[in-house]
N, CA, C and O atoms as a Tripos MOL2 file, in Angstrom:
@<TRIPOS>MOLECULE
protein
  276   275    69     0     0
PROTEIN
NO_CHARGES

@<TRIPOS>ATOM
      1 N          35.0550  151.8930   80.5260 N.3       1 UNK1
      2 CA         34.8150  152.5080   79.2520 C.3       1 UNK1
      3 C          34.3250  151.5110   78.2230 C.2       1 UNK1
      4 O          34.0800  150.3450   78.5340 O.2       1 UNK1
      5 N          34.1860  151.9750   77.0080 N.am      2 UNK2
      6 CA         33.6730  151.1150   75.9430 C.3       2 UNK2
      7 C          34.6490  150.0040   75.5840 C.2       2 UNK2
      8 O          34.2270  148.9520   75.1050 O.2       2 UNK2
      9 N          35.9560  150.2140   75.8060 N.am      3 UNK3
     10 CA         36.9380  149.1700   75.5070 C.3       3 UNK3
     11 C          36.6610  147.9230   76.3270 C.2       3 UNK3
     12 O          36.8650  146.8080   75.8460 O.2       3 UNK3
     13 N          36.2050  148.0920   77.5450 N.am      4 UNK4
     14 CA         35.9120  146.9580   78.4250 C.3       4 UNK4
     15 C          34.7960  146.0750   77.8800 C.2       4 UNK4
     16 O          34.7330  144.8880   78.2000 O.2       4 UNK4
     17 N          33.9260  146.6390   77.0670 N.am      5 UNK5
     18 CA         32.7800  145.8940   76.5360 C.3       5 UNK5
     19 C          33.1100  145.1130   75.2590 C.2       5 UNK5
     20 O          32.2980  144.3200   74.7840 O.2       5 UNK5
     21 N          34.2920  145.3410   74.7150 N.am      6 UNK6
     22 CA         34.7050  144.6540   73.4790 C.3       6 UNK6
     23 C          35.1620  143.2400   73.8300 C.2       6 UNK6
     24 O          35.8730  143.0590   74.8180 O.2       6 UNK6
     25 N          34.7690  142.2270   73.0390 N.am      7 UNK7
     26 CA         35.2310  140.8580   73.3100 C.3       7 UNK7
     27 C          36.7640  140.7850   73.3480 C.2       7 UNK7
     28 O          37.4510  141.4880   72.6070 O.2       7 UNK7
     29 N          37.2800  139.9200   74.2260 N.am      8 UNK8
     30 CA         38.7340  139.8070   74.3880 C.3       8 UNK8
     31 C          39.4500  139.5270   73.0790 C.2       8 UNK8
     32 O          40.5000  140.1120   72.8130 O.2       8 UNK8
     33 N          38.9020  138.6430   72.2610 N.am      9 UNK9
     34 CA         39.5380  138.3140   70.9770 C.3       9 UNK9
     35 C          39.7250  139.5760   70.1430 C.2       9 UNK9
     36 O          40.7630  139.7480   69.5050 O.2       9 UNK9
     37 N          38.7430  140.4480   70.1420 N.am     10 UNK10
     38 CA         38.8250  141.6820   69.3710 C.3      10 UNK10
     39 C          39.8800  142.6160   69.9630 C.2      10 UNK10
     40 O          40.5970  143.2940   69.2270 O.2      10 UNK10
     41 N          39.9710  142.6480   71.2810 N.am     11 UNK11
     42 CA         41.0110  143.4610   71.9360 C.3      11 UNK11
     43 C          42.3940  142.9600   71.5410 C.2      11 UNK11
     44 O          43.2790  143.7560   71.2260 O.2      11 UNK11
     45 N          42.5810  141.6430   71.5580 N.am     12 UNK12
     46 CA         43.8760  141.0710   71.1890 C.3      12 UNK12
     47 C          44.2280  141.4290   69.7460 C.2      12 UNK12
     48 O          45.3870  141.7060   69.4340 O.2      12 UNK12
     49 N          43.2260  141.4230   68.8710 N.am     13 UNK13
     50 CA         43.4650  141.7740   67.4710 C.3      13 UNK13
     51 C          43.9120  143.2350   67.3560 C.2      13 UNK13
     52 O          44.8030  143.5490   66.5670 O.2      13 UNK13
     53 N          43.3050  144.1150   68.1310 N.am     14 UNK14
     54 CA         43.7070  145.5240   68.1170 C.3      14 UNK14
     55 C          45.1340  145.6870   68.6340 C.2      14 UNK14
     56 O          45.9120  146.4670   68.0850 O.2      14 UNK14
     57 N          45.4710  144.9590   69.6780 N.am     15 UNK15
     58 CA         46.8300  145.0290   70.2260 C.3      15 UNK15
     59 C          47.8330  144.5230   69.1840 C.2      15 UNK15
     60 O          48.9090  145.0990   69.0230 O.2      15 UNK15
     61 N          47.4810  143.4580   68.4850 N.am     16 UNK16
     62 CA         48.3740  142.9100   67.4600 C.3      16 UNK16
     63 C          48.6340  143.9510   66.3730 C.2      16 UNK16
     64 O          49.7750  144.1280   65.9440 O.2      16 UNK16
     65 N          47.5950  144.6330   65.9290 N.am     17 UNK17
     66 CA         47.7490  145.6910   64.9260 C.3      17 UNK17
     67 C          48.5960  146.8300   65.4910 C.2      17 UNK17
     68 O          49.4680  147.3580   64.8010 O.2      17 UNK17
     69 N          48.3450  147.2020   66.7260 N.am     18 UNK18
     70 CA         49.0840  148.2980   67.3540 C.3      18 UNK18
     71 C          50.5830  147.9920   67.4200 C.2      18 UNK18
     72 O          51.4140  148.8570   67.1440 O.2      18 UNK18
     73 N          50.9120  146.7740   67.7810 N.am     19 UNK19
     74 CA         52.3070  146.4050   67.9910 C.3      19 UNK19
     75 C          53.0560  146.0640   66.6930 C.2      19 UNK19
     76 O          54.2820  146.1600   66.6490 O.2      19 UNK19
     77 N          52.3410  145.6710   65.6490 N.am     20 UNK20
     78 CA         53.0070  145.1200   64.4680 C.3      20 UNK20
     79 C          52.8030  145.8920   63.1740 C.2      20 UNK20
     80 O          53.1240  145.3940   62.0950 O.2      20 UNK20
     81 N          52.2760  147.0940   63.2740 N.am     21 UNK21
     82 CA         52.1570  147.9310   62.0810 C.3      21 UNK21
     83 C          52.7420  149.3030   62.3910 C.2      21 UNK21
     84 O          52.7920  149.7280   63.5450 O.2      21 UNK21
     85 N          53.1730  149.9700   61.3610 N.am     22 UNK22
     86 CA         53.8500  151.2570   61.5280 C.3      22 UNK22
     87 C          52.9690  152.2980   62.2140 C.2      22 UNK22
     88 O          53.4260  152.9980   63.1180 O.2      22 UNK22
     89 N          51.7130  152.4040   61.7920 N.am     23 UNK23
     90 CA         50.8270  153.4310   62.3470 C.3      23 UNK23
     91 C          49.9470  152.9130   63.4810 C.2      23 UNK23
     92 O          49.2050  153.6800   64.0950 O.2      23 UNK23
     93 N          50.0280  151.6230   63.7580 N.am     24 UNK24
     94 CA         49.1910  151.0550   64.8130 C.3      24 UNK24
     95 C          47.7170  151.1570   64.4640 C.2      24 UNK24
     96 O          47.3540  151.2340   63.2900 O.2      24 UNK24
     97 N          46.8780  151.1590   65.4710 N.am     25 UNK25
     98 CA         45.4380  151.2040   65.2300 C.3      25 UNK25
     99 C          45.0050  152.5010   64.5600 C.2      25 UNK25
    100 O          43.9470  152.5450   63.9330 O.2      25 UNK25
    101 N          45.8070  153.5610   64.6820 N.am     26 UNK26
    102 CA         45.4710  154.8220   64.0150 C.3      26 UNK26
    103 C          45.4730  154.6670   62.5010 C.2      26 UNK26
    104 O          44.8030  155.4240   61.7990 O.2      26 UNK26
    105 N          46.2190  153.6960   61.9950 N.am     27 UNK27
    106 CA         46.2520  153.4490   60.5610 C.3      27 UNK27
    107 C          45.1260  152.5530   60.0700 C.2      27 UNK27
    108 O          44.9910  152.3210   58.8680 O.2      27 UNK27
    109 N          44.3140  152.0470   61.0020 N.am     28 UNK28
    110 CA         43.2340  151.1210   60.6640 C.3      28 UNK28
    111 C          41.9240  151.5230   61.3660 C.2      28 UNK28
    112 O          41.3410  150.7110   62.0840 O.2      28 UNK28
    113 N          41.4570  152.7630   61.1660 N.am     29 UNK29
    114 CA         40.2760  153.2100   61.9070 C.3      29 UNK29
    115 C          39.0060  152.4130   61.6050 C.2      29 UNK29
    116 O          38.1990  152.1820   62.5050 O.2      29 UNK29
    117 N          38.8200  151.9930   60.3620 N.am     30 UNK30
    118 CA         37.6190  151.2120   60.0280 C.3      30 UNK30
    119 C          37.6880  149.8230   60.6450 C.2      30 UNK30
    120 O          36.6650  149.2540   61.0270 O.2      30 UNK30
    121 N          38.8950  149.2820   60.7390 N.am     31 UNK31
    122 CA         39.1140  147.9880   61.4010 C.3      31 UNK31
    123 C          38.7180  148.0880   62.8710 C.2      31 UNK31
    124 O          38.0000  147.2300   63.3860 O.2      31 UNK31
    125 N          39.1810  149.1230   63.5340 N.am     32 UNK32
    126 CA         38.8730  149.3040   64.9520 C.3      32 UNK32
    127 C          37.3680  149.4690   65.1530 C.2      32 UNK32
    128 O          36.7880  148.8640   66.0550 O.2      32 UNK32
    129 N          36.7520  150.2740   64.3260 N.am     33 UNK33
    130 CA         35.3060  150.4790   64.4370 C.3      33 UNK33
    131 C          34.5520  149.1650   64.2240 C.2      33 UNK33
    132 O          33.5850  148.8810   64.9300 O.2      33 UNK33
    133 N          34.9940  148.3670   63.2570 N.am     34 UNK34
    134 CA         34.3540  147.0740   63.0090 C.3      34 UNK34
    135 C          34.4810  146.1700   64.2380 C.2      34 UNK34
    136 O          33.5210  145.4970   64.6140 O.2      34 UNK34
    137 N          35.6490  146.1520   64.8570 N.am     35 UNK35
    138 CA         35.8240  145.3130   66.0530 C.3      35 UNK35
    139 C          34.9850  145.8110   67.2180 C.2      35 UNK35
    140 O          34.4540  145.0120   67.9890 O.2      35 UNK35
    141 N          34.8630  147.1160   67.3510 N.am     36 UNK36
    142 CA         34.0140  147.6720   68.4130 C.3      36 UNK36
    143 C          32.5750  147.1960   68.2450 C.2      36 UNK36
    144 O          31.8660  146.9600   69.2240 O.2      36 UNK36
    145 N          32.1550  147.0590   66.9810 N.am     37 UNK37
    146 CA         30.7880  146.6180   66.6760 C.3      37 UNK37
    147 C          30.6860  145.1100   66.4930 C.2      37 UNK37
    148 O          29.6230  144.5940   66.1500 O.2      37 UNK37
    149 N          31.7880  144.4040   66.7200 N.am     38 UNK38
    150 CA         31.8720  142.9500   66.5610 C.3      38 UNK38
    151 C          31.4550  142.5080   65.1570 C.2      38 UNK38
    152 O          30.8520  141.4500   64.9780 O.2      38 UNK38
    153 N          31.7900  143.3430   64.1640 N.am     39 UNK39
    154 CA         31.5320  143.0300   62.7580 C.3      39 UNK39
    155 C          32.8040  142.3850   62.1970 C.2      39 UNK39
    156 O          33.6540  143.0610   61.6170 O.2      39 UNK39
    157 N          32.9140  141.0830   62.3780 N.am     40 UNK40
    158 CA         34.1460  140.3630   62.0560 C.3      40 UNK40
    159 C          34.4350  140.3800   60.5520 C.2      40 UNK40
    160 O          35.5870  140.5530   60.1550 O.2      40 UNK40
    161 N          33.4290  140.2070   59.7230 N.am     41 UNK41
    162 CA         33.6690  140.2250   58.2750 C.3      41 UNK41
    163 C          34.2470  141.5560   57.8230 C.2      41 UNK41
    164 O          35.1740  141.5880   57.0130 O.2      41 UNK41
    165 N          33.7090  142.6500   58.3390 N.am     42 UNK42
    166 CA         34.2450  143.9640   57.9900 C.3      42 UNK42
    167 C          35.6560  144.1170   58.5550 C.2      42 UNK42
    168 O          36.5290  144.6730   57.8880 O.2      42 UNK42
    169 N          35.8890  143.6360   59.7630 N.am     43 UNK43
    170 CA         37.2270  143.7270   60.3650 C.3      43 UNK43
    171 C          38.2520  142.9930   59.4960 C.2      43 UNK43
    172 O          39.3560  143.4930   59.2780 O.2      43 UNK43
    173 N          37.8910  141.8270   59.0100 N.am     44 UNK44
    174 CA         38.7950  141.0750   58.1320 C.3      44 UNK44
    175 C          39.1180  141.9010   56.8910 C.2      44 UNK44
    176 O          40.2800  142.0070   56.4970 O.2      44 UNK44
    177 N          38.1050  142.4770   56.2840 N.am     45 UNK45
    178 CA         38.3080  143.2660   55.0650 C.3      45 UNK45
    179 C          39.1230  144.5260   55.3160 C.2      45 UNK45
    180 O          39.8200  145.0050   54.4210 O.2      45 UNK45
    181 N          39.0410  145.0630   56.5210 N.am     46 UNK46
    182 CA         39.7430  146.3050   56.8510 C.3      46 UNK46
    183 C          41.1280  146.0750   57.4560 C.2      46 UNK46
    184 O          41.8210  147.0350   57.7950 O.2      46 UNK46
    185 N          41.5350  144.8210   57.5940 N.am     47 UNK47
    186 CA         42.8250  144.5430   58.2330 C.3      47 UNK47
    187 C          43.8860  144.0640   57.2470 C.2      47 UNK47
    188 O          44.9120  143.5210   57.6560 O.2      47 UNK47
    189 N          43.6480  144.2610   55.9590 N.am     48 UNK48
    190 CA         44.6020  143.8130   54.9480 C.3      48 UNK48
    191 C          45.8850  144.6400   55.0550 C.2      48 UNK48
    192 O          45.8590  145.8700   55.0090 O.2      48 UNK48
    193 N          46.9920  143.9370   55.1990 N.am     49 UNK49
    194 CA         48.2860  144.6140   55.3110 C.3      49 UNK49
    195 C          49.0820  144.4250   54.0350 C.2      49 UNK49
    196 O          49.0090  143.3860   53.3790 O.2      49 UNK49
    197 N          49.8450  145.4570   53.6990 N.am     50 UNK50
    198 CA         50.6950  145.4150   52.5170 C.3      50 UNK50
    199 C          52.1060  145.8430   52.8930 C.2      50 UNK50
    200 O          52.3130  146.5760   53.8600 O.2      50 UNK50
    201 N          53.0600  145.3770   52.1190 N.am     51 UNK51
    202 CA         54.4510  145.8040   52.2460 C.3      51 UNK51
    203 C          55.0020  145.9660   50.8430 C.2      51 UNK51
    204 O          54.8630  145.0800   50.0000 O.2      51 UNK51
    205 N          55.6160  147.0840   50.6060 N.am     52 UNK52
    206 CA         56.1620  147.3710   49.2800 C.3      52 UNK52
    207 C          55.0970  147.2380   48.1940 C.2      52 UNK52
    208 O          55.3730  146.7750   47.0870 O.2      52 UNK52
    209 N          53.8780  147.6510   48.5290 N.am     53 UNK53
    210 CA         52.7940  147.6380   47.5670 C.3      53 UNK53
    211 C          52.1430  146.2910   47.3150 C.2      53 UNK53
    212 O          51.2510  146.1810   46.4740 O.2      53 UNK53
    213 N          52.5830  145.2580   48.0420 N.am     54 UNK54
    214 CA         52.0340  143.9160   47.8340 C.3      54 UNK54
    215 C          51.3770  143.4200   49.1130 C.2      54 UNK54
    216 O          51.9120  143.6230   50.2030 O.2      54 UNK54
    217 N          50.2130  142.7660   48.9890 N.am     55 UNK55
    218 CA         49.5520  142.2210   50.1890 C.3      55 UNK55
    219 C          50.4250  141.1610   50.8700 C.2      55 UNK55
    220 O          51.0980  140.3690   50.2090 O.2      55 UNK55
    221 N          50.3960  141.1660   52.1760 N.am     56 UNK56
    222 CA         51.0810  140.1390   52.9660 C.3      56 UNK56
    223 C          50.1240  138.9630   53.1100 C.2      56 UNK56
    224 O          49.5020  138.7730   54.1550 O.2      56 UNK56
    225 N          50.0180  138.1850   52.0500 N.am     57 UNK57
    226 CA         48.9820  137.1670   51.9280 C.3      57 UNK57
    227 C          48.9570  136.1870   53.0940 C.2      57 UNK57
    228 O          47.8990  135.9690   53.6850 O.2      57 UNK57
    229 N          50.0840  135.5980   53.4370 N.am     58 UNK58
    230 CA         50.1100  134.6030   54.5140 C.3      58 UNK58
    231 C          49.6730  135.2190   55.8360 C.2      58 UNK58
    232 O          48.8770  134.6330   56.5690 O.2      58 UNK58
    233 N          50.1930  136.3940   56.1330 N.am     59 UNK59
    234 CA         49.8330  137.0690   57.3820 C.3      59 UNK59
    235 C          48.3580  137.4550   57.3780 C.2      59 UNK59
    236 O          47.6620  137.2560   58.3740 O.2      59 UNK59
    237 N          47.8790  138.0040   56.2670 N.am     60 UNK60
    238 CA         46.4700  138.4040   56.1820 C.3      60 UNK60
    239 C          45.5400  137.2050   56.3420 C.2      60 UNK60
    240 O          44.5140  137.3030   57.0150 O.2      60 UNK60
    241 N          45.8890  136.0830   55.7310 N.am     61 UNK61
    242 CA         45.0550  134.8810   55.8500 C.3      61 UNK61
    243 C          45.0560  134.3460   57.2790 C.2      61 UNK61
    244 O          44.0140  133.9340   57.7880 O.2      61 UNK61
    245 N          46.2120  134.3500   57.9220 N.am     62 UNK62
    246 CA         46.2920  133.8640   59.3040 C.3      62 UNK62
    247 C          45.4910  134.7710   60.2420 C.2      62 UNK62
    248 O          44.8170  134.2870   61.1510 O.2      62 UNK62
    249 N          45.5650  136.0710   60.0220 N.am     63 UNK63
    250 CA         44.8420  137.0160   60.8660 C.3      63 UNK63
    251 C          43.3390  136.8730   60.6520 C.2      63 UNK63
    252 O          42.5680  136.9400   61.6090 O.2      63 UNK63
    253 N          42.9210  136.6790   59.4140 N.am     64 UNK64
    254 CA         41.4960  136.4640   59.1220 C.3      64 UNK64
    255 C          40.9970  135.2010   59.8050 C.2      64 UNK64
    256 O          39.9020  135.1810   60.3680 O.2      64 UNK64
    257 N          41.7990  134.1550   59.7540 N.am     65 UNK65
    258 CA         41.4240  132.8950   60.4020 C.3      65 UNK65
    259 C          41.2460  133.1000   61.9100 C.2      65 UNK65
    260 O          40.2850  132.6020   62.4970 O.2      65 UNK65
    261 N          42.1780  133.8360   62.5380 N.am     66 UNK66
    262 CA         42.0670  134.1260   63.9650 C.3      66 UNK66
    263 C          40.7730  134.8880   64.2670 C.2      66 UNK66
    264 O          40.0410  134.5420   65.1940 O.2      66 UNK66
    265 N          40.5020  135.9230   63.4780 N.am     67 UNK67
    266 CA         39.3180  136.7520   63.7370 C.3      67 UNK67
    267 C          38.0260  135.9500   63.6010 C.2      67 UNK67
    268 O          37.0610  136.1970   64.3250 O.2      67 UNK67
    269 N          38.0080  134.9950   62.6780 N.am     68 UNK68
    270 CA         36.7820  134.2310   62.4200 C.3      68 UNK68
    271 C          36.5710  133.0400   63.3500 C.2      68 UNK68
    272 O          35.5580  132.3490   63.2440 O.2      68 UNK68
    273 N          37.5090  132.7910   64.2540 N.am     69 UNK69
    274 CA         37.3760  131.6550   65.1960 C.3      69 UNK69
    275 C          36.1450  131.8200   66.0590 C.2      69 UNK69
    276 O          35.8670  130.9720   66.9070 O.2      69 UNK69
@<TRIPOS>BOND
     1     1     2 1
     2     2     3 1
     3     3     4 2
     4     3     5 am
     5     5     6 1
     6     6     7 1
     7     7     8 2
     8     7     9 am
     9     9    10 1
    10    10    11 1
    11    11    12 2
    12    11    13 am
    13    13    14 1
    14    14    15 1
    15    15    16 2
    16    15    17 am
    17    17    18 1
    18    18    19 1
    19    19    20 2
    20    19    21 am
    21    21    22 1
    22    22    23 1
    23    23    24 2
    24    23    25 am
    25    25    26 1
    26    26    27 1
    27    27    28 2
    28    27    29 am
    29    29    30 1
    30    30    31 1
    31    31    32 2
    32    31    33 am
    33    33    34 1
    34    34    35 1
    35    35    36 2
    36    35    37 am
    37    37    38 1
    38    38    39 1
    39    39    40 2
    40    39    41 am
    41    41    42 1
    42    42    43 1
    43    43    44 2
    44    43    45 am
    45    45    46 1
    46    46    47 1
    47    47    48 2
    48    47    49 am
    49    49    50 1
    50    50    51 1
    51    51    52 2
    52    51    53 am
    53    53    54 1
    54    54    55 1
    55    55    56 2
    56    55    57 am
    57    57    58 1
    58    58    59 1
    59    59    60 2
    60    59    61 am
    61    61    62 1
    62    62    63 1
    63    63    64 2
    64    63    65 am
    65    65    66 1
    66    66    67 1
    67    67    68 2
    68    67    69 am
    69    69    70 1
    70    70    71 1
    71    71    72 2
    72    71    73 am
    73    73    74 1
    74    74    75 1
    75    75    76 2
    76    75    77 am
    77    77    78 1
    78    78    79 1
    79    79    80 2
    80    79    81 am
    81    81    82 1
    82    82    83 1
    83    83    84 2
    84    83    85 am
    85    85    86 1
    86    86    87 1
    87    87    88 2
    88    87    89 am
    89    89    90 1
    90    90    91 1
    91    91    92 2
    92    91    93 am
    93    93    94 1
    94    94    95 1
    95    95    96 2
    96    95    97 am
    97    97    98 1
    98    98    99 1
    99    99   100 2
   100    99   101 am
   101   101   102 1
   102   102   103 1
   103   103   104 2
   104   103   105 am
   105   105   106 1
   106   106   107 1
   107   107   108 2
   108   107   109 am
   109   109   110 1
   110   110   111 1
   111   111   112 2
   112   111   113 am
   113   113   114 1
   114   114   115 1
   115   115   116 2
   116   115   117 am
   117   117   118 1
   118   118   119 1
   119   119   120 2
   120   119   121 am
   121   121   122 1
   122   122   123 1
   123   123   124 2
   124   123   125 am
   125   125   126 1
   126   126   127 1
   127   127   128 2
   128   127   129 am
   129   129   130 1
   130   130   131 1
   131   131   132 2
   132   131   133 am
   133   133   134 1
   134   134   135 1
   135   135   136 2
   136   135   137 am
   137   137   138 1
   138   138   139 1
   139   139   140 2
   140   139   141 am
   141   141   142 1
   142   142   143 1
   143   143   144 2
   144   143   145 am
   145   145   146 1
   146   146   147 1
   147   147   148 2
   148   147   149 am
   149   149   150 1
   150   150   151 1
   151   151   152 2
   152   151   153 am
   153   153   154 1
   154   154   155 1
   155   155   156 2
   156   155   157 am
   157   157   158 1
   158   158   159 1
   159   159   160 2
   160   159   161 am
   161   161   162 1
   162   162   163 1
   163   163   164 2
   164   163   165 am
   165   165   166 1
   166   166   167 1
   167   167   168 2
   168   167   169 am
   169   169   170 1
   170   170   171 1
   171   171   172 2
   172   171   173 am
   173   173   174 1
   174   174   175 1
   175   175   176 2
   176   175   177 am
   177   177   178 1
   178   178   179 1
   179   179   180 2
   180   179   181 am
   181   181   182 1
   182   182   183 1
   183   183   184 2
   184   183   185 am
   185   185   186 1
   186   186   187 1
   187   187   188 2
   188   187   189 am
   189   189   190 1
   190   190   191 1
   191   191   192 2
   192   191   193 am
   193   193   194 1
   194   194   195 1
   195   195   196 2
   196   195   197 am
   197   197   198 1
   198   198   199 1
   199   199   200 2
   200   199   201 am
   201   201   202 1
   202   202   203 1
   203   203   204 2
   204   203   205 am
   205   205   206 1
   206   206   207 1
   207   207   208 2
   208   207   209 am
   209   209   210 1
   210   210   211 1
   211   211   212 2
   212   211   213 am
   213   213   214 1
   214   214   215 1
   215   215   216 2
   216   215   217 am
   217   217   218 1
   218   218   219 1
   219   219   220 2
   220   219   221 am
   221   221   222 1
   222   222   223 1
   223   223   224 2
   224   223   225 am
   225   225   226 1
   226   226   227 1
   227   227   228 2
   228   227   229 am
   229   229   230 1
   230   230   231 1
   231   231   232 2
   232   231   233 am
   233   233   234 1
   234   234   235 1
   235   235   236 2
   236   235   237 am
   237   237   238 1
   238   238   239 1
   239   239   240 2
   240   239   241 am
   241   241   242 1
   242   242   243 1
   243   243   244 2
   244   243   245 am
   245   245   246 1
   246   246   247 1
   247   247   248 2
   248   247   249 am
   249   249   250 1
   250   250   251 1
   251   251   252 2
   252   251   253 am
   253   253   254 1
   254   254   255 1
   255   255   256 2
   256   255   257 am
   257   257   258 1
   258   258   259 1
   259   259   260 2
   260   259   261 am
   261   261   262 1
   262   262   263 1
   263   263   264 2
   264   263   265 am
   265   265   266 1
   266   266   267 1
   267   267   268 2
   268   267   269 am
   269   269   270 1
   270   270   271 1
   271   271   272 2
   272   271   273 am
   273   273   274 1
   274   274   275 1
   275   275   276 2
@<TRIPOS>SUBSTRUCTURE
     1 UNK1         2 RESIDUE 1 A UNK
     2 UNK2         6 RESIDUE 1 A UNK
     3 UNK3        10 RESIDUE 1 A UNK
     4 UNK4        14 RESIDUE 1 A UNK
     5 UNK5        18 RESIDUE 1 A UNK
     6 UNK6        22 RESIDUE 1 A UNK
     7 UNK7        26 RESIDUE 1 A UNK
     8 UNK8        30 RESIDUE 1 A UNK
     9 UNK9        34 RESIDUE 1 A UNK
    10 UNK10       38 RESIDUE 1 A UNK
    11 UNK11       42 RESIDUE 1 A UNK
    12 UNK12       46 RESIDUE 1 A UNK
    13 UNK13       50 RESIDUE 1 A UNK
    14 UNK14       54 RESIDUE 1 A UNK
    15 UNK15       58 RESIDUE 1 A UNK
    16 UNK16       62 RESIDUE 1 A UNK
    17 UNK17       66 RESIDUE 1 A UNK
    18 UNK18       70 RESIDUE 1 A UNK
    19 UNK19       74 RESIDUE 1 A UNK
    20 UNK20       78 RESIDUE 1 A UNK
    21 UNK21       82 RESIDUE 1 A UNK
    22 UNK22       86 RESIDUE 1 A UNK
    23 UNK23       90 RESIDUE 1 A UNK
    24 UNK24       94 RESIDUE 1 A UNK
    25 UNK25       98 RESIDUE 1 A UNK
    26 UNK26      102 RESIDUE 1 A UNK
    27 UNK27      106 RESIDUE 1 A UNK
    28 UNK28      110 RESIDUE 1 A UNK
    29 UNK29      114 RESIDUE 1 A UNK
    30 UNK30      118 RESIDUE 1 A UNK
    31 UNK31      122 RESIDUE 1 A UNK
    32 UNK32      126 RESIDUE 1 A UNK
    33 UNK33      130 RESIDUE 1 A UNK
    34 UNK34      134 RESIDUE 1 A UNK
    35 UNK35      138 RESIDUE 1 A UNK
    36 UNK36      142 RESIDUE 1 A UNK
    37 UNK37      146 RESIDUE 1 A UNK
    38 UNK38      150 RESIDUE 1 A UNK
    39 UNK39      154 RESIDUE 1 A UNK
    40 UNK40      158 RESIDUE 1 A UNK
    41 UNK41      162 RESIDUE 1 A UNK
    42 UNK42      166 RESIDUE 1 A UNK
    43 UNK43      170 RESIDUE 1 A UNK
    44 UNK44      174 RESIDUE 1 A UNK
    45 UNK45      178 RESIDUE 1 A UNK
    46 UNK46      182 RESIDUE 1 A UNK
    47 UNK47      186 RESIDUE 1 A UNK
    48 UNK48      190 RESIDUE 1 A UNK
    49 UNK49      194 RESIDUE 1 A UNK
    50 UNK50      198 RESIDUE 1 A UNK
    51 UNK51      202 RESIDUE 1 A UNK
    52 UNK52      206 RESIDUE 1 A UNK
    53 UNK53      210 RESIDUE 1 A UNK
    54 UNK54      214 RESIDUE 1 A UNK
    55 UNK55      218 RESIDUE 1 A UNK
    56 UNK56      222 RESIDUE 1 A UNK
    57 UNK57      226 RESIDUE 1 A UNK
    58 UNK58      230 RESIDUE 1 A UNK
    59 UNK59      234 RESIDUE 1 A UNK
    60 UNK60      238 RESIDUE 1 A UNK
    61 UNK61      242 RESIDUE 1 A UNK
    62 UNK62      246 RESIDUE 1 A UNK
    63 UNK63      250 RESIDUE 1 A UNK
    64 UNK64      254 RESIDUE 1 A UNK
    65 UNK65      258 RESIDUE 1 A UNK
    66 UNK66      262 RESIDUE 1 A UNK
    67 UNK67      266 RESIDUE 1 A UNK
    68 UNK68      270 RESIDUE 1 A UNK
    69 UNK69      274 RESIDUE 1 A UNK
């Protein structure tokens, strides 16, 4: 399927979102679409996580760094 054609790094990022967010990848549809298209800049912008209304800055920065490797 199309999942097989996605770069491994992007697959790992989707798994990380699935395992570590309340709604999983269903809560980040634009993020998933960006990764399918290997649009890393858009994926970074669409993967911002918040808790109690505040961005998880350290986590978001670390995840962006991983995606941009």
